[in-house]
Every structure is written in structure tokens, then in C-alpha cells.
Amino acid sequence: MKTQLRKWLSAALIAICILPAQSWAVGYTQTKYPIVLVHGLFGFDNIGPFGYWYGIPSALTADGAKVYVTQVSASNSTEVRGEQLLTQVKQILAATGAGKVNLIGHSHGGPTARYVASVRPDLVASVTSVGGVNKGSAVADILVHVAPPGSLSNAVLTSVTNALSSLINWLSGNPNLPQNSWAAAMSLSTAGSAKFNAAHPEGVPTTACGEGAYQVNGVRYFSWSGGSSYTNVLDVVDPWLLLTSAAFAGAQNDGLVSSCSSHLGKVIRDNYGMNHLDEVNQTAGIVNLFETNPKTIYRQHANRLQSLGL
């Protein structure tokens, strides 16, 4: 009896010693499913050595995450971009053998990722919206109002922005992606977002500034965003975001999206000292020195997904 007891105690001691070692061996950012990053309007994967998600993929992979950076049309409707993303998700799953992916979308990338989760929830473990245009943007509303279809201003605006979008995709090595900046503007407007949300409501708050469902059809939903437009005097883009922030009439925003519009599923935080570009560590890492570094926030979120078994 004593011999048997000693064996049990020895086995328990070994288990206690081994199990923590196994948990410690798992990287801080090592999620069960690959992390797939989805860019926003006028976005790209990489142009030469310059990435849209500046330094974020390497910060995640450093401790175990498998990260894939996708490329969809720089400007087009949410549905068109969503179908492009779905094709890439299927390719990633085929290449990795994984059953699902964790989608993280910035700006227009938020609704784009939501589209995939809505039409193919079996392929998606989670959707995280970062500064996502989930209920429209006042900036897009102004553009739609001042450049209605058929007007000269619309013709000029769409011509210039479509050319810019084509150039972005060409520089990033994807010259054949279709561009439609007017369709993008409509998708990002309040009316366009409401129409999209009616067809794809998963995770969208039913109140003006609340949280949405945390989990729908097996997919977990999260969001976070900045609440400042001007964060670093050295960033040449910040003055422009300070200007566009006026469109929100005093409501908290990141320069292009109001904090309330960014809400999706579980709201991690909507008032980081970041503007719309800081949320992806732009411009080239020039961000608010008095706020948590964006790369740290992505790493923390990867660890959050890991703790949920995602």
C-alpha cells in the first residue's frame, strides 16, 4: 500500500513539474489558428520593404504566431473585397492545414473580415475590428454628399482615387485587382453600412454605442480603436486627420472613424491615444509616445485569443 502511494505521489510530482513547462513553452502570441491581417481603404500588404501593418507581423511571429498579410482591392465595395479575402482565406487554410483563421481587419478591413465570417463562419474562429467602419463614417458621408453620381466633382474624385488605388495595387504587386472608389465610399457611408449590417449583422451592436454579441455561429467578435486625431507632432499625416476629425462634430473619433462606429462584439477599448494610422503603427512607427505601443496591443490580443483556445 505504501509502495503504491509512493508511486502515485511520484507521478503527481512529475505531472506538476512537466505541465507548467509545457505551458511556458507555448509562445505568448502562439494562437491555435493563423492570424490573417486585412487592410483598409487605400491599403496594401507591402510596398517594397514598407508594410501597411508596420512592424506588427514580426512582433506577432516573434513569439509563435503564424501571420498572413492579405491584399484586396485598395478601393471597392465591402462585398467585392470580402470575396477576394475569402479566396485568400481558403488558400491559407489549404497551405497550413488549419481548420479556421483569426481575422483582424483595420478600417474598411473590419467589414471586409466580417463579410467572410458571415458567409463562411465555418472557416473563421474570430473577427477583430481595429478602427473598423462598422456603422459608417461621417467623412464618407461628406464625400458622398459633395460628389453625387453624375456630377463633375464625382467624375474628378473617382477618376483620381481609382488611379491612386490602381497605383497602390500595382506597387504592391497586385495590378489586376479591380478598383471602384465610389463603391468604397458608399460602403463606408452611414447608409451603406446600415444596408451591409442588415445583411451581415453578426457582432454589430443594436444600440448606438454599446457592445455587440460576443459570439455568433461559433465566431468570436472583438474590437478596439483610438480616440484621438493628433498624437505626434513629427507625423506629417496627423494634421490631415485633425482636419477630417471636424466631420464628427465633437464626437470621440480617431480622425476617420467615430469610436461608437468602431464597436463590434466585445469592445476591448475605444479611446486609445491613437489616431486612425497609429492603429496600424503608422506612419512608419511614429505614434503617440505616451500611449501603449500598437505592436504591444496586437501581441496582447494574440495572447487573448490563445487563452480562448483560438
PDB file of C-alpha atoms in Angstrom:
ATOM      1  CA  MET A   1       0.000   0.000   0.000  1.00  0.00           C
ATOM      2  CA  LYS A   2       2.815   2.391   0.914  1.00  0.00           C
ATOM      3  CA  THR A   3       4.649   1.447  -2.281  1.00  0.00           C
ATOM      4  CA  GLN A   4       1.558   2.210  -4.362  1.00  0.00           C
ATOM      5  CA  LEU A   5       1.090   5.523  -2.574  1.00  0.00           C
ATOM      6  CA  ARG A   6       4.687   6.493  -3.281  1.00  0.00           C
ATOM      7  CA  LYS A   7       4.129   5.712  -6.970  1.00  0.00           C
ATOM      8  CA  TRP A   8       1.054   7.933  -7.076  1.00  0.00           C
ATOM      9  CA  LEU A   9       2.875  10.754  -5.313  1.00  0.00           C
ATOM     10  CA  SER A  10       5.844  10.414  -7.669  1.00  0.00           C
ATOM     11  CA  ALA A  11       3.543  10.512 -10.704  1.00  0.00           C
ATOM     12  CA  ALA A  12       1.766  13.587  -9.349  1.00  0.00           C
ATOM     13  CA  LEU A  13       5.080  15.348  -8.722  1.00  0.00           C
ATOM     14  CA  ILE A  14       6.246  14.604 -12.254  1.00  0.00           C
ATOM     15  CA  ALA A  15       2.968  15.924 -13.661  1.00  0.00           C
ATOM     16  CA  ILE A  16       3.280  19.126 -11.641  1.00  0.00           C
ATOM     17  CA  CYS A  17       6.798  19.653 -12.937  1.00  0.00           C
ATOM     18  CA  ILE A  18       6.001  18.837 -16.553  1.00  0.00           C
ATOM     19  CA  LEU A  19       2.708  20.657 -17.145  1.00  0.00           C
ATOM     20  CA  PRO A  20       3.936  24.177 -16.316  1.00  0.00           C
ATOM     21  CA  ALA A  21       6.973  23.591 -18.515  1.00  0.00           C
ATOM     22  CA  GLN A  22       4.677  22.707 -21.403  1.00  0.00           C
ATOM     23  CA  SER A  23       2.571  25.823 -20.871  1.00  0.00           C
ATOM     24  CA  TRP A  24       5.654  28.008 -20.590  1.00  0.00           C
ATOM     25  CA  ALA A  25       6.965  26.534 -23.837  1.00  0.00           C
ATOM     26  CA  VAL A  26       3.950  27.879 -25.728  1.00  0.00           C
ATOM     27  CA  GLY A  27       4.805  31.285 -27.202  1.00  0.00           C
ATOM     28  CA  TYR A  28       2.991  34.330 -25.874  1.00  0.00           C
ATOM     29  CA  THR A  29       1.397  35.046 -29.269  1.00  0.00           C
ATOM     30  CA  GLN A  30       1.049  31.449 -30.476  1.00  0.00           C
ATOM     31  CA  THR A  31      -2.602  31.059 -31.377  1.00  0.00           C
ATOM     32  CA  LYS A  32      -4.261  27.795 -32.377  1.00  0.00           C
ATOM     33  CA  TYR A  33      -5.356  29.234 -35.711  1.00  0.00           C
ATOM     34  CA  PRO A  34      -3.367  31.503 -38.070  1.00  0.00           C
ATOM     35  CA  ILE A  35      -3.803  35.265 -37.745  1.00  0.00           C
ATOM     36  CA  VAL A  36      -4.853  36.923 -41.001  1.00  0.00           C
ATOM     37  CA  LEU A  37      -4.468  40.710 -41.343  1.00  0.00           C
ATOM     38  CA  VAL A  38      -6.860  42.643 -43.602  1.00  0.00           C
ATOM     39  CA  HIS A  39      -6.003  46.215 -44.661  1.00  0.00           C
ATOM     40  CA  GLY A  40      -8.332  49.166 -45.044  1.00  0.00           C
ATOM     41  CA  LEU A  41      -9.124  51.690 -47.775  1.00  0.00           C
ATOM     42  CA  PHE A  42      -6.116  52.534 -49.985  1.00  0.00           C
ATOM     43  CA  GLY A  43      -4.269  49.770 -48.151  1.00  0.00           C
ATOM     44  CA  PHE A  44      -1.821  47.102 -49.277  1.00  0.00           C
ATOM     45  CA  ASP A  45       0.236  44.251 -47.923  1.00  0.00           C
ATOM     46  CA  ASN A  46       3.736  45.555 -48.632  1.00  0.00           C
ATOM     47  CA  ILE A  47       5.211  48.104 -50.999  1.00  0.00           C
ATOM     48  CA  GLY A  48       8.861  47.148 -51.127  1.00  0.00           C
ATOM     49  CA  PRO A  49      10.116  46.955 -47.534  1.00  0.00           C
ATOM     50  CA  PHE A  50       7.280  49.183 -46.279  1.00  0.00           C
ATOM     51  CA  GLY A  51       4.329  47.308 -44.774  1.00  0.00           C
ATOM     52  CA  TYR A  52       0.822  48.584 -44.126  1.00  0.00           C
ATOM     53  CA  TRP A  53       0.931  46.789 -40.761  1.00  0.00           C
ATOM     54  CA  TYR A  54       4.235  48.421 -39.882  1.00  0.00           C
ATOM     55  CA  GLY A  55       6.255  46.038 -37.695  1.00  0.00           C
ATOM     56  CA  ILE A  56       3.148  44.237 -36.446  1.00  0.00           C
ATOM     57  CA  PRO A  57       3.535  40.873 -38.261  1.00  0.00           C
ATOM     58  CA  SER A  58       7.103  40.451 -36.997  1.00  0.00           C
ATOM     59  CA  ALA A  59       6.050  41.432 -33.468  1.00  0.00           C
ATOM     60  CA  LEU A  60       3.453  38.660 -33.558  1.00  0.00           C
ATOM     61  CA  THR A  61       5.579  35.962 -35.187  1.00  0.00           C
ATOM     62  CA  ALA A  62       8.460  36.596 -32.774  1.00  0.00           C
ATOM     63  CA  ASP A  63       6.661  34.596 -30.087  1.00  0.00           C
ATOM     64  CA  GLY A  64       4.961  31.898 -32.094  1.00  0.00           C
ATOM     65  CA  ALA A  65       2.071  33.334 -34.107  1.00  0.00           C
ATOM     66  CA  LYS A  66       1.539  32.321 -37.717  1.00  0.00           C
ATOM     67  CA  VAL A  67       0.632  35.543 -39.514  1.00  0.00           C
ATOM     68  CA  TYR A  68      -0.596  36.134 -43.047  1.00  0.00           C
ATOM     69  CA  VAL A  69      -0.972  39.593 -44.593  1.00  0.00           C
ATOM     70  CA  THR A  70      -3.635  39.703 -47.289  1.00  0.00           C
ATOM     71  CA  GLN A  71      -4.148  42.049 -50.226  1.00  0.00           C
ATOM     72  CA  VAL A  72      -7.579  43.031 -51.529  1.00  0.00           C
ATOM     73  CA  SER A  73      -8.670  45.917 -53.757  1.00  0.00           C
ATOM     74  CA  ALA A  74      -7.356  49.210 -52.413  1.00  0.00           C
ATOM     75  CA  SER A  75     -10.828  50.609 -53.016  1.00  0.00           C
ATOM     76  CA  ASN A  76     -14.016  48.706 -53.739  1.00  0.00           C
ATOM     77  CA  SER A  77     -17.246  47.639 -52.084  1.00  0.00           C
ATOM     78  CA  THR A  78     -17.161  45.577 -48.896  1.00  0.00           C
ATOM     79  CA  GLU A  79     -18.707  42.621 -50.730  1.00  0.00           C
ATOM     80  CA  VAL A  80     -16.125  42.629 -53.538  1.00  0.00           C
ATOM     81  CA  ARG A  81     -13.265  42.926 -51.082  1.00  0.00           C
ATOM     82  CA  GLY A  82     -14.879  40.252 -48.928  1.00  0.00           C
ATOM     83  CA  GLU A  83     -14.987  37.740 -51.780  1.00  0.00           C
ATOM     84  CA  GLN A  84     -11.332  38.470 -52.537  1.00  0.00           C
ATOM     85  CA  LEU A  85     -10.465  37.877 -48.890  1.00  0.00           C
ATOM     86  CA  LEU A  86     -12.482  34.654 -48.792  1.00  0.00           C
ATOM     87  CA  THR A  87     -10.424  33.270 -51.685  1.00  0.00           C
ATOM     88  CA  GLN A  88      -7.202  34.051 -49.799  1.00  0.00           C
ATOM     89  CA  VAL A  89      -8.526  32.547 -46.567  1.00  0.00           C
ATOM     90  CA  LYS A  90      -9.209  29.289 -48.406  1.00  0.00           C
ATOM     91  CA  GLN A  91      -5.675  29.373 -49.821  1.00  0.00           C
ATOM     92  CA  ILE A  92      -4.188  29.958 -46.360  1.00  0.00           C
ATOM     93  CA  LEU A  93      -6.172  27.073 -44.887  1.00  0.00           C
ATOM     94  CA  ALA A  94      -5.102  24.784 -47.724  1.00  0.00           C
ATOM     95  CA  ALA A  95      -1.451  25.747 -47.266  1.00  0.00           C
ATOM     96  CA  THR A  96      -1.402  25.422 -43.474  1.00  0.00           C
ATOM     97  CA  GLY A  97      -3.856  22.587 -42.895  1.00  0.00           C
ATOM     98  CA  ALA A  98      -5.585  24.731 -40.268  1.00  0.00           C
ATOM     99  CA  GLY A  99      -9.325  24.464 -39.822  1.00  0.00           C
ATOM    100  CA  LYS A 100     -10.000  28.163 -39.271  1.00  0.00           C
ATOM    101  CA  VAL A 101      -8.359  31.594 -39.164  1.00  0.00           C
ATOM    102  CA  ASN A 102      -8.393  34.583 -36.823  1.00  0.00           C
ATOM    103  CA  LEU A 103      -9.223  37.648 -38.928  1.00  0.00           C
ATOM    104  CA  ILE A 104      -8.008  41.095 -37.855  1.00  0.00           C
ATOM    105  CA  GLY A 105      -9.223  43.949 -40.039  1.00  0.00           C
ATOM    106  CA  HIS A 106      -8.322  47.624 -39.876  1.00  0.00           C
ATOM    107  CA  SER A 107     -10.698  50.361 -41.042  1.00  0.00           C
ATOM    108  CA  HIS A 108     -12.555  49.007 -44.126  1.00  0.00           C
ATOM    109  CA  GLY A 109     -10.799  45.746 -43.360  1.00  0.00           C
ATOM    110  CA  GLY A 110     -13.179  45.332 -40.419  1.00  0.00           C
ATOM    111  CA  PRO A 111     -16.367  44.985 -42.503  1.00  0.00           C
ATOM    112  CA  THR A 112     -14.366  43.036 -45.105  1.00  0.00           C
ATOM    113  CA  ALA A 113     -13.426  40.444 -42.470  1.00  0.00           C
ATOM    114  CA  ARG A 114     -16.996  40.455 -41.133  1.00  0.00           C
ATOM    115  CA  TYR A 115     -18.271  39.534 -44.608  1.00  0.00           C
ATOM    116  CA  VAL A 116     -16.150  36.387 -44.684  1.00  0.00           C
ATOM    117  CA  ALA A 117     -17.244  35.379 -41.181  1.00  0.00           C
ATOM    118  CA  SER A 118     -20.875  35.945 -42.134  1.00  0.00           C
ATOM    119  CA  VAL A 119     -20.886  33.873 -45.326  1.00  0.00           C
ATOM    120  CA  ARG A 120     -18.415  31.193 -44.161  1.00  0.00           C
ATOM    121  CA  PRO A 121     -18.436  31.067 -40.341  1.00  0.00           C
ATOM    122  CA  ASP A 122     -17.048  27.533 -40.509  1.00  0.00           C
ATOM    123  CA  LEU A 123     -13.718  28.981 -41.708  1.00  0.00           C
ATOM    124  CA  VAL A 124     -13.381  31.720 -39.076  1.00  0.00           C
ATOM    125  CA  ALA A 125     -12.505  31.417 -35.382  1.00  0.00           C
ATOM    126  CA  SER A 126     -12.612  35.141 -34.610  1.00  0.00           C
ATOM    127  CA  VAL A 127     -13.011  38.579 -36.146  1.00  0.00           C
ATOM    128  CA  THR A 128     -11.278  41.591 -34.623  1.00  0.00           C
ATOM    129  CA  SER A 129     -12.150  45.044 -35.898  1.00  0.00           C
ATOM    130  CA  VAL A 130      -9.487  47.729 -35.364  1.00  0.00           C
ATOM    131  CA  GLY A 131     -10.803  51.233 -36.018  1.00  0.00           C
ATOM    132  CA  GLY A 132     -13.420  49.476 -38.119  1.00  0.00           C
ATOM    133  CA  VAL A 133     -16.077  51.366 -40.054  1.00  0.00           C
ATOM    134  CA  ASN A 134     -18.894  49.239 -38.672  1.00  0.00           C
ATOM    135  CA  LYS A 135     -21.643  51.857 -38.692  1.00  0.00           C
ATOM    136  CA  GLY A 136     -20.266  54.231 -41.290  1.00  0.00           C
ATOM    137  CA  SER A 137     -18.024  57.291 -41.234  1.00  0.00           C
ATOM    138  CA  ALA A 138     -19.008  60.958 -41.227  1.00  0.00           C
ATOM    139  CA  VAL A 139     -16.080  61.599 -43.579  1.00  0.00           C
ATOM    140  CA  ALA A 140     -17.537  59.190 -46.156  1.00  0.00           C
ATOM    141  CA  ASP A 141     -20.962  60.819 -45.706  1.00  0.00           C
ATOM    142  CA  ILE A 142     -19.497  64.211 -46.610  1.00  0.00           C
ATOM    143  CA  LEU A 143     -17.782  62.828 -49.716  1.00  0.00           C
ATOM    144  CA  VAL A 144     -20.999  61.176 -50.879  1.00  0.00           C
ATOM    145  CA  HIS A 145     -22.886  64.441 -50.326  1.00  0.00           C
ATOM    146  CA  VAL A 146     -20.455  66.782 -52.110  1.00  0.00           C
ATOM    147  CA  ALA A 147     -19.811  64.453 -55.053  1.00  0.00           C
ATOM    148  CA  PRO A 148     -23.133  62.876 -56.046  1.00  0.00           C
ATOM    149  CA  PRO A 149     -23.234  60.483 -59.029  1.00  0.00           C
ATOM    150  CA  GLY A 150     -23.335  62.282 -62.377  1.00  0.00           C
ATOM    151  CA  SER A 151     -21.653  65.443 -61.084  1.00  0.00           C
ATOM    152  CA  LEU A 152     -18.339  66.822 -62.288  1.00  0.00           C
ATOM    153  CA  SER A 153     -16.942  66.579 -58.758  1.00  0.00           C
ATOM    154  CA  ASN A 154     -17.840  62.894 -58.689  1.00  0.00           C
ATOM    155  CA  ALA A 155     -16.159  62.259 -62.034  1.00  0.00           C
ATOM    156  CA  VAL A 156     -12.971  64.017 -60.957  1.00  0.00           C
ATOM    157  CA  LEU A 157     -12.894  62.420 -57.499  1.00  0.00           C
ATOM    158  CA  THR A 158     -13.491  58.865 -58.694  1.00  0.00           C
ATOM    159  CA  SER A 159     -11.003  59.227 -61.545  1.00  0.00           C
ATOM    160  CA  VAL A 160      -8.244  60.387 -59.214  1.00  0.00           C
ATOM    161  CA  THR A 161      -8.971  57.890 -56.436  1.00  0.00           C
ATOM    162  CA  ASN A 162      -9.344  54.946 -58.827  1.00  0.00           C
ATOM    163  CA  ALA A 163      -5.982  55.837 -60.359  1.00  0.00           C
ATOM    164  CA  LEU A 164      -4.430  56.055 -56.893  1.00  0.00           C
ATOM    165  CA  SER A 165      -5.919  52.696 -55.947  1.00  0.00           C
ATOM    166  CA  SER A 166      -4.582  51.073 -59.114  1.00  0.00           C
ATOM    167  CA  LEU A 167      -1.149  52.532 -58.445  1.00  0.00           C
ATOM    168  CA  ILE A 168      -1.175  51.189 -54.875  1.00  0.00           C
ATOM    169  CA  ASN A 169      -2.095  47.693 -56.021  1.00  0.00           C
ATOM    170  CA  TRP A 170       0.469  47.832 -58.836  1.00  0.00           C
ATOM    171  CA  LEU A 171       3.240  48.878 -56.464  1.00  0.00           C
ATOM    172  CA  SER A 172       2.295  46.068 -54.090  1.00  0.00           C
ATOM    173  CA  GLY A 173       2.449  43.506 -56.902  1.00  0.00           C
ATOM    174  CA  ASN A 174      -1.299  43.050 -57.441  1.00  0.00           C
ATOM    175  CA  PRO A 175      -2.073  45.071 -60.583  1.00  0.00           C
ATOM    176  CA  ASN A 176      -5.177  43.131 -61.646  1.00  0.00           C
ATOM    177  CA  LEU A 177      -7.402  43.799 -58.638  1.00  0.00           C
ATOM    178  CA  PRO A 178     -10.476  45.827 -59.665  1.00  0.00           C
ATOM    179  CA  GLN A 179     -10.865  49.332 -58.242  1.00  0.00           C
ATOM    180  CA  ASN A 180     -14.097  51.217 -57.579  1.00  0.00           C
ATOM    181  CA  SER A 181     -13.611  54.109 -55.186  1.00  0.00           C
ATOM    182  CA  TRP A 182     -17.255  55.215 -55.413  1.00  0.00           C
ATOM    183  CA  ALA A 183     -18.416  51.761 -54.340  1.00  0.00           C
ATOM    184  CA  ALA A 184     -15.952  52.012 -51.448  1.00  0.00           C
ATOM    185  CA  ALA A 185     -17.312  55.413 -50.412  1.00  0.00           C
ATOM    186  CA  MET A 186     -20.869  54.092 -50.493  1.00  0.00           C
ATOM    187  CA  SER A 187     -19.892  51.049 -48.408  1.00  0.00           C
ATOM    188  CA  LEU A 188     -18.226  53.280 -45.818  1.00  0.00           C
ATOM    189  CA  SER A 189     -21.105  55.776 -45.597  1.00  0.00           C
ATOM    190  CA  THR A 190     -23.674  55.563 -42.830  1.00  0.00           C
ATOM    191  CA  ALA A 191     -26.405  54.480 -45.256  1.00  0.00           C
ATOM    192  CA  GLY A 192     -24.167  51.921 -46.976  1.00  0.00           C
ATOM    193  CA  SER A 193     -23.012  50.485 -43.675  1.00  0.00           C
ATOM    194  CA  ALA A 194     -26.624  50.158 -42.463  1.00  0.00           C
ATOM    195  CA  LYS A 195     -27.513  48.232 -45.610  1.00  0.00           C
ATOM    196  CA  PHE A 196     -24.497  45.946 -45.160  1.00  0.00           C
ATOM    197  CA  ASN A 197     -25.302  45.412 -41.480  1.00  0.00           C
ATOM    198  CA  ALA A 198     -28.845  44.355 -42.318  1.00  0.00           C
ATOM    199  CA  ALA A 199     -27.425  41.518 -44.416  1.00  0.00           C
ATOM    200  CA  HIS A 200     -24.475  40.762 -42.121  1.00  0.00           C
ATOM    201  CA  PRO A 201     -25.462  41.722 -38.544  1.00  0.00           C
ATOM    202  CA  GLU A 202     -23.125  39.417 -36.636  1.00  0.00           C
ATOM    203  CA  GLY A 203     -21.401  41.208 -33.754  1.00  0.00           C
ATOM    204  CA  VAL A 204     -22.847  44.639 -34.583  1.00  0.00           C
ATOM    205  CA  PRO A 205     -24.255  46.494 -31.535  1.00  0.00           C
ATOM    206  CA  THR A 206     -28.002  47.026 -31.602  1.00  0.00           C
ATOM    207  CA  THR A 207     -27.611  50.226 -29.565  1.00  0.00           C
ATOM    208  CA  ALA A 208     -25.921  53.418 -30.694  1.00  0.00           C
ATOM    209  CA  CYS A 209     -22.700  52.938 -28.741  1.00  0.00           C
ATOM    210  CA  GLY A 210     -22.918  49.586 -26.993  1.00  0.00           C
ATOM    211  CA  GLU A 211     -21.360  46.189 -27.477  1.00  0.00           C
ATOM    212  CA  GLY A 212     -22.472  43.529 -29.917  1.00  0.00           C
ATOM    213  CA  ALA A 213     -22.824  39.787 -29.484  1.00  0.00           C
ATOM    214  CA  TYR A 214     -19.546  38.282 -28.331  1.00  0.00           C
ATOM    215  CA  GLN A 215     -20.058  35.070 -30.279  1.00  0.00           C
ATOM    216  CA  VAL A 216     -22.251  34.236 -33.296  1.00  0.00           C
ATOM    217  CA  ASN A 217     -22.266  30.988 -35.278  1.00  0.00           C
ATOM    218  CA  GLY A 218     -19.132  29.894 -33.431  1.00  0.00           C
ATOM    219  CA  VAL A 219     -17.208  33.060 -34.358  1.00  0.00           C
ATOM    220  CA  ARG A 220     -15.886  35.368 -31.608  1.00  0.00           C
ATOM    221  CA  TYR A 221     -16.080  39.128 -32.194  1.00  0.00           C
ATOM    222  CA  PHE A 222     -13.778  41.828 -30.767  1.00  0.00           C
ATOM    223  CA  SER A 223     -12.957  45.467 -31.443  1.00  0.00           C
ATOM    224  CA  TRP A 224     -10.734  48.321 -30.350  1.00  0.00           C
ATOM    225  CA  SER A 225      -9.923  51.791 -31.671  1.00  0.00           C
ATOM    226  CA  GLY A 226      -8.216  55.079 -30.982  1.00  0.00           C
ATOM    227  CA  GLY A 227      -9.941  58.208 -29.747  1.00  0.00           C
ATOM    228  CA  SER A 228      -7.510  60.948 -30.803  1.00  0.00           C
ATOM    229  CA  SER A 229      -6.733  62.548 -34.162  1.00  0.00           C
ATOM    230  CA  TYR A 230      -3.444  64.359 -33.455  1.00  0.00           C
ATOM    231  CA  THR A 231      -0.899  62.327 -31.486  1.00  0.00           C
ATOM    232  CA  ASN A 232       2.627  63.163 -32.658  1.00  0.00           C
ATOM    233  CA  VAL A 233       3.911  66.471 -33.999  1.00  0.00           C
ATOM    234  CA  LEU A 234       6.503  64.603 -36.099  1.00  0.00           C
ATOM    235  CA  ASP A 235       3.881  62.692 -38.088  1.00  0.00           C
ATOM    236  CA  VAL A 236       3.089  64.580 -41.297  1.00  0.00           C
ATOM    237  CA  VAL A 237      -0.300  62.848 -41.628  1.00  0.00           C
ATOM    238  CA  ASP A 238      -1.631  63.953 -38.242  1.00  0.00           C
ATOM    239  CA  PRO A 239      -2.660  67.490 -39.343  1.00  0.00           C
ATOM    240  CA  TRP A 240      -4.849  65.951 -42.053  1.00  0.00           C
ATOM    241  CA  LEU A 241      -6.521  63.654 -39.544  1.00  0.00           C
ATOM    242  CA  LEU A 242      -7.069  66.621 -37.250  1.00  0.00           C
ATOM    243  CA  LEU A 243      -8.853  68.302 -40.162  1.00  0.00           C
ATOM    244  CA  THR A 244     -11.068  65.321 -41.001  1.00  0.00           C
ATOM    245  CA  SER A 245     -11.930  64.868 -37.327  1.00  0.00           C
ATOM    246  CA  ALA A 246     -14.039  68.031 -37.577  1.00  0.00           C
ATOM    247  CA  ALA A 247     -16.603  65.984 -39.513  1.00  0.00           C
ATOM    248  CA  PHE A 248     -17.632  64.244 -36.284  1.00  0.00           C
ATOM    249  CA  ALA A 249     -18.940  67.400 -34.601  1.00  0.00           C
ATOM    250  CA  GLY A 250     -17.179  66.769 -31.296  1.00  0.00           C
ATOM    251  CA  ALA A 251     -17.886  63.043 -31.010  1.00  0.00           C
ATOM    252  CA  GLN A 252     -14.859  60.986 -29.992  1.00  0.00           C
ATOM    253  CA  ASN A 253     -13.044  59.702 -33.088  1.00  0.00           C
ATOM    254  CA  ASP A 254      -9.665  58.667 -34.479  1.00  0.00           C
ATOM    255  CA  GLY A 255      -9.737  61.164 -37.336  1.00  0.00           C
ATOM    256  CA  LEU A 256     -11.690  58.964 -39.749  1.00  0.00           C
ATOM    257  CA  VAL A 257     -13.999  56.779 -37.659  1.00  0.00           C
ATOM    258  CA  SER A 258     -16.035  57.616 -34.566  1.00  0.00           C
ATOM    259  CA  SER A 259     -15.391  55.486 -31.516  1.00  0.00           C
ATOM    260  CA  CYS A 260     -19.023  54.335 -31.406  1.00  0.00           C
ATOM    261  CA  SER A 261     -18.947  53.279 -35.062  1.00  0.00           C
ATOM    262  CA  SER A 262     -15.859  51.159 -34.363  1.00  0.00           C
ATOM    263  CA  HIS A 263     -17.688  48.957 -31.841  1.00  0.00           C
ATOM    264  CA  LEU A 264     -18.072  45.277 -32.683  1.00  0.00           C
ATOM    265  CA  GLY A 265     -18.647  42.360 -30.345  1.00  0.00           C
ATOM    266  CA  LYS A 266     -16.567  42.693 -27.179  1.00  0.00           C
ATOM    267  CA  VAL A 267     -15.148  46.209 -27.072  1.00  0.00           C
ATOM    268  CA  ILE A 268     -11.655  45.969 -25.628  1.00  0.00           C
ATOM    269  CA  ARG A 269     -11.216  49.740 -25.633  1.00  0.00           C
ATOM    270  CA  ASP A 270     -12.353  52.633 -27.839  1.00  0.00           C
ATOM    271  CA  ASN A 271     -10.267  55.520 -26.534  1.00  0.00           C
ATOM    272  CA  TYR A 272      -6.616  54.640 -27.009  1.00  0.00           C
ATOM    273  CA  GLY A 273      -4.460  57.738 -27.521  1.00  0.00           C
ATOM    274  CA  MET A 274      -4.179  56.827 -31.186  1.00  0.00           C
ATOM    275  CA  ASN A 275      -5.436  58.110 -34.485  1.00  0.00           C
ATOM    276  CA  HIS A 276      -6.529  56.022 -37.455  1.00  0.00           C
ATOM    277  CA  LEU A 277      -2.992  55.390 -38.706  1.00  0.00           C
ATOM    278  CA  ASP A 278      -1.484  54.849 -35.260  1.00  0.00           C
ATOM    279  CA  GLU A 279      -3.777  51.812 -35.000  1.00  0.00           C
ATOM    280  CA  VAL A 280      -1.535  50.047 -37.532  1.00  0.00           C
ATOM    281  CA  ASN A 281       1.698  51.616 -36.221  1.00  0.00           C
ATOM    282  CA  GLN A 282       1.874  54.243 -38.969  1.00  0.00           C
ATOM    283  CA  THR A 283       3.377  56.471 -40.175  1.00  0.00           C
ATOM    284  CA  ALA A 284       6.468  54.206 -40.031  1.00  0.00           C
ATOM    285  CA  GLY A 285       6.139  53.784 -36.281  1.00  0.00           C
ATOM    286  CA  ILE A 286       5.674  57.494 -35.492  1.00  0.00           C
ATOM    287  CA  VAL A 287       2.926  57.145 -32.896  1.00  0.00           C
ATOM    288  CA  ASN A 288       1.893  58.563 -29.533  1.00  0.00           C
ATOM    289  CA  LEU A 289       4.848  58.219 -27.164  1.00  0.00           C
ATOM    290  CA  PHE A 290       2.539  58.436 -24.155  1.00  0.00           C
ATOM    291  CA  GLU A 291       0.285  55.519 -25.148  1.00  0.00           C
ATOM    292  CA  THR A 292       0.839  51.765 -25.264  1.00  0.00           C
ATOM    293  CA  ASN A 293       2.721  50.877 -28.429  1.00  0.00           C
ATOM    294  CA  PRO A 294       0.369  49.463 -31.104  1.00  0.00           C
ATOM    295  CA  LYS A 295       2.550  46.360 -31.514  1.00  0.00           C
ATOM    296  CA  THR A 296       2.074  45.582 -27.830  1.00  0.00           C
ATOM    297  CA  ILE A 297      -1.704  45.771 -28.200  1.00  0.00           C
ATOM    298  CA  TYR A 298      -1.660  43.269 -31.071  1.00  0.00           C
ATOM    299  CA  ARG A 299       0.566  40.959 -29.055  1.00  0.00           C
ATOM    300  CA  GLN A 300      -1.788  41.201 -26.082  1.00  0.00           C
ATOM    301  CA  HIS A 301      -4.711  40.369 -28.314  1.00  0.00           C
ATOM    302  CA  ALA A 302      -2.953  37.334 -29.780  1.00  0.00           C
ATOM    303  CA  ASN A 303      -2.417  36.134 -26.226  1.00  0.00           C
ATOM    304  CA  ARG A 304      -6.113  36.795 -25.525  1.00  0.00           C
ATOM    305  CA  LEU A 305      -7.051  34.610 -28.494  1.00  0.00           C
ATOM    306  CA  GLN A 306      -4.631  31.953 -27.303  1.00  0.00           C
ATOM    307  CA  SER A 307      -6.230  31.883 -23.837  1.00  0.00           C
ATOM    308  CA  LEU A 308      -9.622  31.296 -25.501  1.00  0.00           C
ATOM    309  CA  GLY A 309      -8.269  28.357 -27.455  1.00  0.00           C
ATOM    310  CA  LEU A 310      -8.381  30.266 -30.718  1.00  0.00           C
TER     311      LEU A 310
END
